[in-house]
Tab-separated table of C-alpha atoms and ligand atoms in Angstrom:
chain	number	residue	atom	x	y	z
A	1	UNK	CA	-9.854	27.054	10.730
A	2	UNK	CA	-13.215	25.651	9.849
A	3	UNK	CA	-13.593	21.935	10.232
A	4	UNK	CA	-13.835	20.080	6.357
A	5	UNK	CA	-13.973	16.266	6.123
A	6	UNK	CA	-10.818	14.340	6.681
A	7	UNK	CA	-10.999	13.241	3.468
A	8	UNK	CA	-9.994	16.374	2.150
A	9	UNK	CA	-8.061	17.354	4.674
A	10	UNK	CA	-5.976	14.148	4.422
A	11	UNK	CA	-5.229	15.081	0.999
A	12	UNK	CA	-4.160	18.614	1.355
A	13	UNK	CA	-1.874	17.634	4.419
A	14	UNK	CA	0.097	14.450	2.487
A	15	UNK	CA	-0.023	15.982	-1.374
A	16	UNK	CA	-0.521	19.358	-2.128
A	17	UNK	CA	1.914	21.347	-3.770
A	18	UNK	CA	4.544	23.078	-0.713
A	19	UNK	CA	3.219	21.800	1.908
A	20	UNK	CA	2.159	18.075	1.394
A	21	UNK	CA	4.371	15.457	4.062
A	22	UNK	CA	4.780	13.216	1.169
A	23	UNK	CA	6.058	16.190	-1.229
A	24	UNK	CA	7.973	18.017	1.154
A	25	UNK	CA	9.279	16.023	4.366
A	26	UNK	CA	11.828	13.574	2.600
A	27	UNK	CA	11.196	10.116	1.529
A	28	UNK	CA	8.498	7.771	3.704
A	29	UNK	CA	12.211	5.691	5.020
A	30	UNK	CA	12.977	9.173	6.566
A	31	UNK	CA	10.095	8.773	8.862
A	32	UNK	CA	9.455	4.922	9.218
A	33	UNK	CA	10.477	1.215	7.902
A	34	UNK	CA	8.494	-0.587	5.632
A	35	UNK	CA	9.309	-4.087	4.399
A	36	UNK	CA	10.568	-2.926	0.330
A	37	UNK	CA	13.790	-1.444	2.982
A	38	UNK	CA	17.033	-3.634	3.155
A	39	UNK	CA	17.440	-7.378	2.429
A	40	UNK	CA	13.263	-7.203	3.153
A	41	UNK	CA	13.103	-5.526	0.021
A	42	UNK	CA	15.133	-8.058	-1.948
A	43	UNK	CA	13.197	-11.255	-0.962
A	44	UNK	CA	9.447	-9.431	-1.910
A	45	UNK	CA	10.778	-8.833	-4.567
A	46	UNK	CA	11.630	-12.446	-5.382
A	47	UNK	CA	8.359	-13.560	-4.368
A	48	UNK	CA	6.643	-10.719	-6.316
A	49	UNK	CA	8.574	-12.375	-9.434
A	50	UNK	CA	8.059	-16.105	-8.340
A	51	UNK	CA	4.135	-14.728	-8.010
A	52	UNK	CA	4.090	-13.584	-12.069
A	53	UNK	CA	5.864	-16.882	-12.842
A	54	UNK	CA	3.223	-19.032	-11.380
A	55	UNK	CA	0.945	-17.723	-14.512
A	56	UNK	CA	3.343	-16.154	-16.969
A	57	UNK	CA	5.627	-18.368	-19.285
A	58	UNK	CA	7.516	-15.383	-19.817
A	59	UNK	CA	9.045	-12.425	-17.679
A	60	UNK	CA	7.206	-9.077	-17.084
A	61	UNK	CA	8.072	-7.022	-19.801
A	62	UNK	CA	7.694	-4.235	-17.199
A	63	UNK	CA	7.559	-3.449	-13.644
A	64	UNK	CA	5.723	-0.633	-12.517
A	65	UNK	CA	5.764	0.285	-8.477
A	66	UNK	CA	3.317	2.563	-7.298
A	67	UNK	CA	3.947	4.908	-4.222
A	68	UNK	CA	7.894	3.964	-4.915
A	69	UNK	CA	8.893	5.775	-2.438
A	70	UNK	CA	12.642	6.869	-3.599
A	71	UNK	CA	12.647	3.482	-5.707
A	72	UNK	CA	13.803	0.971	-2.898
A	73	UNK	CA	12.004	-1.986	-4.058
A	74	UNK	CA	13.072	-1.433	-8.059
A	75	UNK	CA	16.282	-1.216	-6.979
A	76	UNK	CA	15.771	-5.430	-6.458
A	77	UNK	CA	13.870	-5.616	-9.479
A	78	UNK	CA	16.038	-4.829	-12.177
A	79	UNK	CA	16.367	-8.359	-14.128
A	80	UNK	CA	13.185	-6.861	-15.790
A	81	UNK	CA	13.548	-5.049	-19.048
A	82	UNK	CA	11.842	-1.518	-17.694
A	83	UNK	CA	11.459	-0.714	-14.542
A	84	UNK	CA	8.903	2.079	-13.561
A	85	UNK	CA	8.886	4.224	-10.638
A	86	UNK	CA	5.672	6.188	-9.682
A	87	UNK	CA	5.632	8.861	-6.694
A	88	UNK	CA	4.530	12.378	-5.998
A	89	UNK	CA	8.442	14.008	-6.162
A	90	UNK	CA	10.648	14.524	-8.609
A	91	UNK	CA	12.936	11.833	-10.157
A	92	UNK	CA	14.746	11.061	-7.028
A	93	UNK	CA	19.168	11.597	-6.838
A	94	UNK	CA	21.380	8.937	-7.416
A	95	UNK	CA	18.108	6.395	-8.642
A	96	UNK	CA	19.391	3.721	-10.716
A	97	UNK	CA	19.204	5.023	-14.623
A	98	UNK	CA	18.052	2.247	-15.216
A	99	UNK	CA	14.612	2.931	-13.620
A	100	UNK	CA	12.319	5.115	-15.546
A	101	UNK	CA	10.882	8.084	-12.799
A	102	UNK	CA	6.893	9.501	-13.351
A	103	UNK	CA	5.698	11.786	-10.829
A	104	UNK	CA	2.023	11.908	-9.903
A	105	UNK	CA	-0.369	13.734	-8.248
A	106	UNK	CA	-0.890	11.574	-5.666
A	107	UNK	CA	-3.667	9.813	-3.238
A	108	UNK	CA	-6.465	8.408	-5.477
A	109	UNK	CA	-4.772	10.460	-8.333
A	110	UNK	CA	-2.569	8.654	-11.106
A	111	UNK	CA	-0.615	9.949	-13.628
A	112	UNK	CA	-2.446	11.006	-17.164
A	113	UNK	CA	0.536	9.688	-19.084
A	114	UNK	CA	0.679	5.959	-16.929
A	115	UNK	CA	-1.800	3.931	-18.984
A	116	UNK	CA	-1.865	0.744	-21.405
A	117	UNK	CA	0.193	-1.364	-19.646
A	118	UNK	CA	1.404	-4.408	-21.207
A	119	UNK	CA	2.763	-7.616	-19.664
A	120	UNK	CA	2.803	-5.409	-16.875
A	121	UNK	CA	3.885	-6.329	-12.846
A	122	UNK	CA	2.501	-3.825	-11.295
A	123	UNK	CA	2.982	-3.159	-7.316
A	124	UNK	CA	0.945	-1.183	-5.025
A	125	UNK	CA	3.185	-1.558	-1.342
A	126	UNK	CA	1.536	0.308	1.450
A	127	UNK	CA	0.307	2.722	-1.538
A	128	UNK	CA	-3.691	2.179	-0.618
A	129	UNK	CA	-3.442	3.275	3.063
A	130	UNK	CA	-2.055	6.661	2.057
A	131	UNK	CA	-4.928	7.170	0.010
A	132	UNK	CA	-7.419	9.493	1.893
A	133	UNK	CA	-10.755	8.172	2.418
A	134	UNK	CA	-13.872	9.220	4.419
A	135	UNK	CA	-14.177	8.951	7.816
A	136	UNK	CA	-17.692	8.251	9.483
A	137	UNK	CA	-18.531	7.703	13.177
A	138	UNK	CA	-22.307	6.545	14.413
A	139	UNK	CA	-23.627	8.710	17.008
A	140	UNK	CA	-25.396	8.215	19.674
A	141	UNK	CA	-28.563	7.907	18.202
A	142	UNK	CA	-27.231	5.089	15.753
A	143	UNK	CA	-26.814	7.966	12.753
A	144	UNK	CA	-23.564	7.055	10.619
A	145	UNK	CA	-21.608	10.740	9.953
A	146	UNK	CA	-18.623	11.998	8.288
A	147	UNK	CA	-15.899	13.107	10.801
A	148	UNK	CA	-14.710	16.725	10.516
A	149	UNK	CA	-11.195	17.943	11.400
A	150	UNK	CA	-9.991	21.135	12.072
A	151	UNK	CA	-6.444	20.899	9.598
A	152	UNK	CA	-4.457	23.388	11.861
A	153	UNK	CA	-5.324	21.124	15.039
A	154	UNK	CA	-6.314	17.410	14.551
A	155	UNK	CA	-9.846	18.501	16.758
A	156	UNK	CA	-12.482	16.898	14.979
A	157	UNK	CA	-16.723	17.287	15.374
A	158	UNK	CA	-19.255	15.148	13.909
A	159	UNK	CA	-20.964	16.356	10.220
A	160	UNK	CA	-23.638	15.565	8.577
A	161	UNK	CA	-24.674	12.089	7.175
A	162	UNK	CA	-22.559	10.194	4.572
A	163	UNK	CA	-22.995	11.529	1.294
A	164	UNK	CA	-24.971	9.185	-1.035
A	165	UNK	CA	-21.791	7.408	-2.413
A	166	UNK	CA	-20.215	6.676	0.826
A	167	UNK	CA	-23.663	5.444	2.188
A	168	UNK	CA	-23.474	3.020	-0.174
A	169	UNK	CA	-20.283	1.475	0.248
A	170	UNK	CA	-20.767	1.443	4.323
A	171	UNK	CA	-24.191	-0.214	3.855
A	172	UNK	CA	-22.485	-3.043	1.511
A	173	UNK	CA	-19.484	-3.246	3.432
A	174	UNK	CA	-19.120	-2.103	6.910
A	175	UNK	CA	-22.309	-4.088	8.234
A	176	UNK	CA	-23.977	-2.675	11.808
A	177	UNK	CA	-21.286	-0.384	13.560
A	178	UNK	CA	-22.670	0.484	17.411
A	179	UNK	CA	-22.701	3.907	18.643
A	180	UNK	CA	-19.107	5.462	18.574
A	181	UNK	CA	-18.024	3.086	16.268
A	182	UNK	CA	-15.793	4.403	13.178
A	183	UNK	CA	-15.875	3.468	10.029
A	184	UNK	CA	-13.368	4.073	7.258
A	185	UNK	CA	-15.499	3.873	4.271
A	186	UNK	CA	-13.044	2.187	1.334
A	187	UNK	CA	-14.680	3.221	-1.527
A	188	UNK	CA	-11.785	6.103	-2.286
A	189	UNK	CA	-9.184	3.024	-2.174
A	190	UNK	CA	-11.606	0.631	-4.333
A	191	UNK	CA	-11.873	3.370	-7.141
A	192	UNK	CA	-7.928	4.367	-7.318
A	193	UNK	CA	-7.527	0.605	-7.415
A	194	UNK	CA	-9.834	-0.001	-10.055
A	195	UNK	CA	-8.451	3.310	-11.877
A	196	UNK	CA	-4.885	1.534	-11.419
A	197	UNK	CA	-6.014	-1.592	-12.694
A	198	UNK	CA	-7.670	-0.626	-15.857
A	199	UNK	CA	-4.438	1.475	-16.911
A	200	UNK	CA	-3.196	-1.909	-17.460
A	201	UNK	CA	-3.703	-3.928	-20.781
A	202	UNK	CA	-2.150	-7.235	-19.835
A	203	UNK	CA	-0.375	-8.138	-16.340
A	204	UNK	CA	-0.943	-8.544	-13.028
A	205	UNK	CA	-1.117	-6.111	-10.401
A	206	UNK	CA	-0.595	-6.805	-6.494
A	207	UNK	CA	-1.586	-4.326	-3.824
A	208	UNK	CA	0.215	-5.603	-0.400
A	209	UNK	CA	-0.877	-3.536	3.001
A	210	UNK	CA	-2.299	-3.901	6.135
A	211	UNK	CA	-6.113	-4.044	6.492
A	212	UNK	CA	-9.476	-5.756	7.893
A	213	UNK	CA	-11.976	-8.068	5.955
A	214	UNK	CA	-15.509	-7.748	6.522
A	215	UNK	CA	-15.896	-10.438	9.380
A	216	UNK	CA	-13.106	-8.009	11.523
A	217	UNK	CA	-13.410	-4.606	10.714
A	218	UNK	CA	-11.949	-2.530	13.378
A	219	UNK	CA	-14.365	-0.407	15.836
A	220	UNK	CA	-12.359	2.022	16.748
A	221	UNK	CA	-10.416	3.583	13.725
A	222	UNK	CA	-6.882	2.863	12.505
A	223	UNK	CA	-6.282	6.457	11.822
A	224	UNK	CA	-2.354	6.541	12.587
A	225	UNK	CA	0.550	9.012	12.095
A	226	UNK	CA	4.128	8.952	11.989
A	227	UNK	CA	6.813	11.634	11.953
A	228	UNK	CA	10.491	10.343	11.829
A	229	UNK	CA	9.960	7.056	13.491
A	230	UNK	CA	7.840	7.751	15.684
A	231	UNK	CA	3.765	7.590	16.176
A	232	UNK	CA	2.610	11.266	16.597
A	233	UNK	CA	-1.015	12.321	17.071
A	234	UNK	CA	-2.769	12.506	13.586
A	235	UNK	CA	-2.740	16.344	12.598
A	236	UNK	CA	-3.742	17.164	8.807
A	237	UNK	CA	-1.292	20.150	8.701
A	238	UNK	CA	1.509	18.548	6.479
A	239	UNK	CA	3.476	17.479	9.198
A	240	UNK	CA	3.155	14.115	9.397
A	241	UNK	CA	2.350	10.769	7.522
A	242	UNK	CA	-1.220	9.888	7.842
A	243	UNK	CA	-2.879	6.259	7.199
A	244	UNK	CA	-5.855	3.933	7.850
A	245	UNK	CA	-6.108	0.068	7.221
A	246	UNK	CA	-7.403	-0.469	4.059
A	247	UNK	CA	-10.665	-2.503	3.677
A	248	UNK	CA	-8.662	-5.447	1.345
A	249	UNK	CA	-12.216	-7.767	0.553
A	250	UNK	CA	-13.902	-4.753	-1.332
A	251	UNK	CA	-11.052	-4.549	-3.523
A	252	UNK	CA	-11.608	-5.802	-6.907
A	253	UNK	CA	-9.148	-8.767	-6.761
A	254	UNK	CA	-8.955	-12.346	-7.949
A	255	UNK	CA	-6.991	-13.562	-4.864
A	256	UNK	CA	-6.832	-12.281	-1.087
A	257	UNK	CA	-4.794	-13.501	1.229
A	258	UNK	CA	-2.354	-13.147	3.977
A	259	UNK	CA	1.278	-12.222	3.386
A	260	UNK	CA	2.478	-15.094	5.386
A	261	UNK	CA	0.500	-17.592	3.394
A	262	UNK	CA	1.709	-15.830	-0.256
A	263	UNK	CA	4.894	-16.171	0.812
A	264	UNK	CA	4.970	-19.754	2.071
A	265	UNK	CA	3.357	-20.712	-0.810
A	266	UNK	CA	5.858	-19.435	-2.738
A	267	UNK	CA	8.103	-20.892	-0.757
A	268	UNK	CA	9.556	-19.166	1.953
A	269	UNK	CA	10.807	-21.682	4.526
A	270	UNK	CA	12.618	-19.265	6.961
A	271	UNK	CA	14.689	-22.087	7.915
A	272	UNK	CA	18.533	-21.710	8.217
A	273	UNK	CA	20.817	-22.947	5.659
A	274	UNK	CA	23.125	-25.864	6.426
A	275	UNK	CA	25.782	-25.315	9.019
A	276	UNK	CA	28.541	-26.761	7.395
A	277	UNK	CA	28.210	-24.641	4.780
A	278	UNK	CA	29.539	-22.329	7.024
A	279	UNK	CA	32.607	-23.478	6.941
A	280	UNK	CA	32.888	-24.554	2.713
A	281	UNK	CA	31.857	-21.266	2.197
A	282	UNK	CA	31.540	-18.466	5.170
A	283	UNK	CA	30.058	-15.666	3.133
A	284	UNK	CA	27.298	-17.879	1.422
A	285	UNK	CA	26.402	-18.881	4.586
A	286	UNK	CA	26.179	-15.592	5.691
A	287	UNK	CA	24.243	-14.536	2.501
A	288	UNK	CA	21.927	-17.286	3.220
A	289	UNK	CA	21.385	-16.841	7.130
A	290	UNK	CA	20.494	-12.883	6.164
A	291	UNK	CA	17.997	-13.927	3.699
A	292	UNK	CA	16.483	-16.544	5.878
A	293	UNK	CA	16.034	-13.590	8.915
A	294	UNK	CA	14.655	-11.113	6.269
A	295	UNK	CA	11.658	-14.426	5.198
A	296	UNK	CA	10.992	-14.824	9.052
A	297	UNK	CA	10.304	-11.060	9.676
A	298	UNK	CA	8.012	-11.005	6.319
A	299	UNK	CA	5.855	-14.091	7.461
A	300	UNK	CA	5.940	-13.491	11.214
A	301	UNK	CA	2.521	-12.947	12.357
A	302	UNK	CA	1.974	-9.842	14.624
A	303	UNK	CA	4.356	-7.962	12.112
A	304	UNK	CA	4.877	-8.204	8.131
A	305	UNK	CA	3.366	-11.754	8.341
A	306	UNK	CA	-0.156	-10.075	8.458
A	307	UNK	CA	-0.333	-7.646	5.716
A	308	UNK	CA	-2.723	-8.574	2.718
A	309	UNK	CA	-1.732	-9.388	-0.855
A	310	UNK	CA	-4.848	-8.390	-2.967
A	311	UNK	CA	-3.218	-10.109	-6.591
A	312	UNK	CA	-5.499	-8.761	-9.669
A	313	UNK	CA	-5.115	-10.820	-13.394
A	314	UNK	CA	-5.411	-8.773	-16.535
A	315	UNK	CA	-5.616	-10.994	-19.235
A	316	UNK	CA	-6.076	-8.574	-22.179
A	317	UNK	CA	-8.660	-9.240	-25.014
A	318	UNK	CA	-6.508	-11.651	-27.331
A	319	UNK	CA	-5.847	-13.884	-24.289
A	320	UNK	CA	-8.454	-16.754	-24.038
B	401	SAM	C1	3.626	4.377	2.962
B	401	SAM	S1	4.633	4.964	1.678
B	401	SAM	C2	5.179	3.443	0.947
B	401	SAM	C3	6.403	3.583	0.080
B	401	SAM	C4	6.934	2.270	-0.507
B	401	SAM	N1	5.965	1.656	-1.407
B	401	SAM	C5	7.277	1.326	0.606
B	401	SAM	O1	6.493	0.415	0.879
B	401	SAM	O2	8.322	1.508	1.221
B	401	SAM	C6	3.418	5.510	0.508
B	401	SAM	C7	3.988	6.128	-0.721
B	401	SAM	O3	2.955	6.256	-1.671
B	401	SAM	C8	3.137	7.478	-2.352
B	401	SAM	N2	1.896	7.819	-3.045
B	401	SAM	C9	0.720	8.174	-2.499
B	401	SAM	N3	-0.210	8.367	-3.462
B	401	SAM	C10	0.402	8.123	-4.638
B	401	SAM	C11	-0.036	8.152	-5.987
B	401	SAM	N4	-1.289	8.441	-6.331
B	401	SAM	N5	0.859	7.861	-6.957
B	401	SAM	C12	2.128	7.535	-6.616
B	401	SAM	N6	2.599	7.486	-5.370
B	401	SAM	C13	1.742	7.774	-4.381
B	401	SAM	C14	3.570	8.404	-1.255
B	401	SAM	O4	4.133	9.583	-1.762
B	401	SAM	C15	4.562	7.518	-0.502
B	401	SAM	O5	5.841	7.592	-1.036
């Protein structure tokens, strides 16, 4: 097959219609773990609520999770009067009834019908990094171009320069990568954001991933794939999950920081619950000592601890 920019390939090979990974394979806990699985799940989604309570009086009128995967994280989030699902399949079996199921198109692609959002949590968890973007590499004679793959084979061969668009975003973002250097230019991620966040009248919206500021982008590319648990060369042919950090400080966002920090600020402790407790009562104690294990994996640096929280405010026009 000809070589086309990963971009597009990327696309094709995770969404389209029969043959997307993301529409086809299973849900993304067939193929890996992410934090929204298991007791994990339930204390983000704590924190998530603790986060709208710092600047709400009262609850989210809705909660919308984009890229819901099979509706894992709802599942914990169900104190909340609707509770919206958003993924590229069909309303997934045995989902809570509860939860209200839109499918989309997927990538940088919303749904038409997902818009005017109010008093609105909505959640973007590991959603950005499956959302194609450009790929660029300098050459040897310092030129920044797009990287072509061939979708049948994962080979890839160096295109032309940037188009005018992704020029722009490099030049303001990615400053001085050296010969051989990759860049994964953001600006697909920045505009499904800011599509995302202007569906929404009133809220706040979180995006939580891994990713790179500008003082530590990566050099070499964090192009990654996975195919039921395991990391598998990256191949655009549908057969596997493909992501890239995202680039979390060109986000349009009113706070950045590190999970680890969000978390102990809303007061995660990670510290185990009295041990005589154990004995008053056993299965509190039990409770407790999970929930305390699943806060330690979420802050711990070198894992969880490290992702970003990009937190957005939407005040809407009557709020001063
Ligand atoms: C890495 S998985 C994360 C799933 C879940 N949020 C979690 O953290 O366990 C990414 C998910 O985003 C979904 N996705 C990608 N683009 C989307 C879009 N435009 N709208 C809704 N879901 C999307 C994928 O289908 C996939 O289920």
């Amino acid at each position: 097959m000809d070589p086309i920019p990963w971009r597009d390939a990327w696309h094709t090979a995770l969404y389209a219609a029969e043959l997307g990974f993301y529409v086809t394979r299973g849900g993304p806990a067939a193929h890996f773990t992410t934090a929204t699985h298991g007791v994990t799940g339930a204390v983000l989604a704590d924190a998530l609520l603790r986060l709208w309570g710092r600047s709400h009086d009262d609850p989210p009128k809705v909660v919308v999770d984009i890229g819901a995967g099979r509706g894992e994280l709802l599942t914990h989030l169900l104190s909340v009067e609707s509770a919206v699902g958003v993924d590229v399949v069909d309303r997934p079996e045995g989902l809570d009834p509860r939860i209200t199921w839109v499918r989309s198109p997927g990538g940088a692609l919303l749904p038409d019908g997902l818009h005017g959002l109010h008093d609105a949590l909505v959640i973007a968890h590991e959603w950005l990094d499956v959302v194609p973007c450009t790929i660029a590499e300098v050459d040897d004679r310092g030129r920044l171009r797009e990287v072509l793959v061939d979708p049948a084979t994962g080979d890839e061969l160096l295109g032309g320069d940037l188009g005018p668009e992704d020029a722009e975003w490099a030049a303001a973002h990615w400053p001085d990568p050296g010969p051989g250097e990759r860049v994964e230019v953001g600006r697909t991620r920045d505009a499904a954001w800011a599509d995302l966040v202007s569906r929404v009248h009133s809220g706040l919206l979180v995006a939580i991933d891994y990713g790179h500021l500008r003082a530590n982008r990566p050099t070499a590319g964090t192009l990654t794939a996975y195919r039921a648990g395991s990391l598998v060369t990256p191949v655009p042919d549908g057969s596997c999950d493909l992501t890239a950090h995202v680039a979390m400080d060109s986000l349009d966002a009113d706070e950045l920081a590190r999970q680890r920090e969000v978390l102990r600020g809303l007061g995660a402790r990670a510290t185990g619950p009295e041990h005589a407790r154990a004995n008053d009562d056993p299965m509190g104690y039990l409770r407790a000592l999970e929930r305390v294990s699943a806060e330690a994996e979420l802050i711990r640096p070198g894992g969880f601890g490290d992702f970003w929280w990009a937190v957005k405010h939407v005040k809407g026009p009557d709020v001063p």
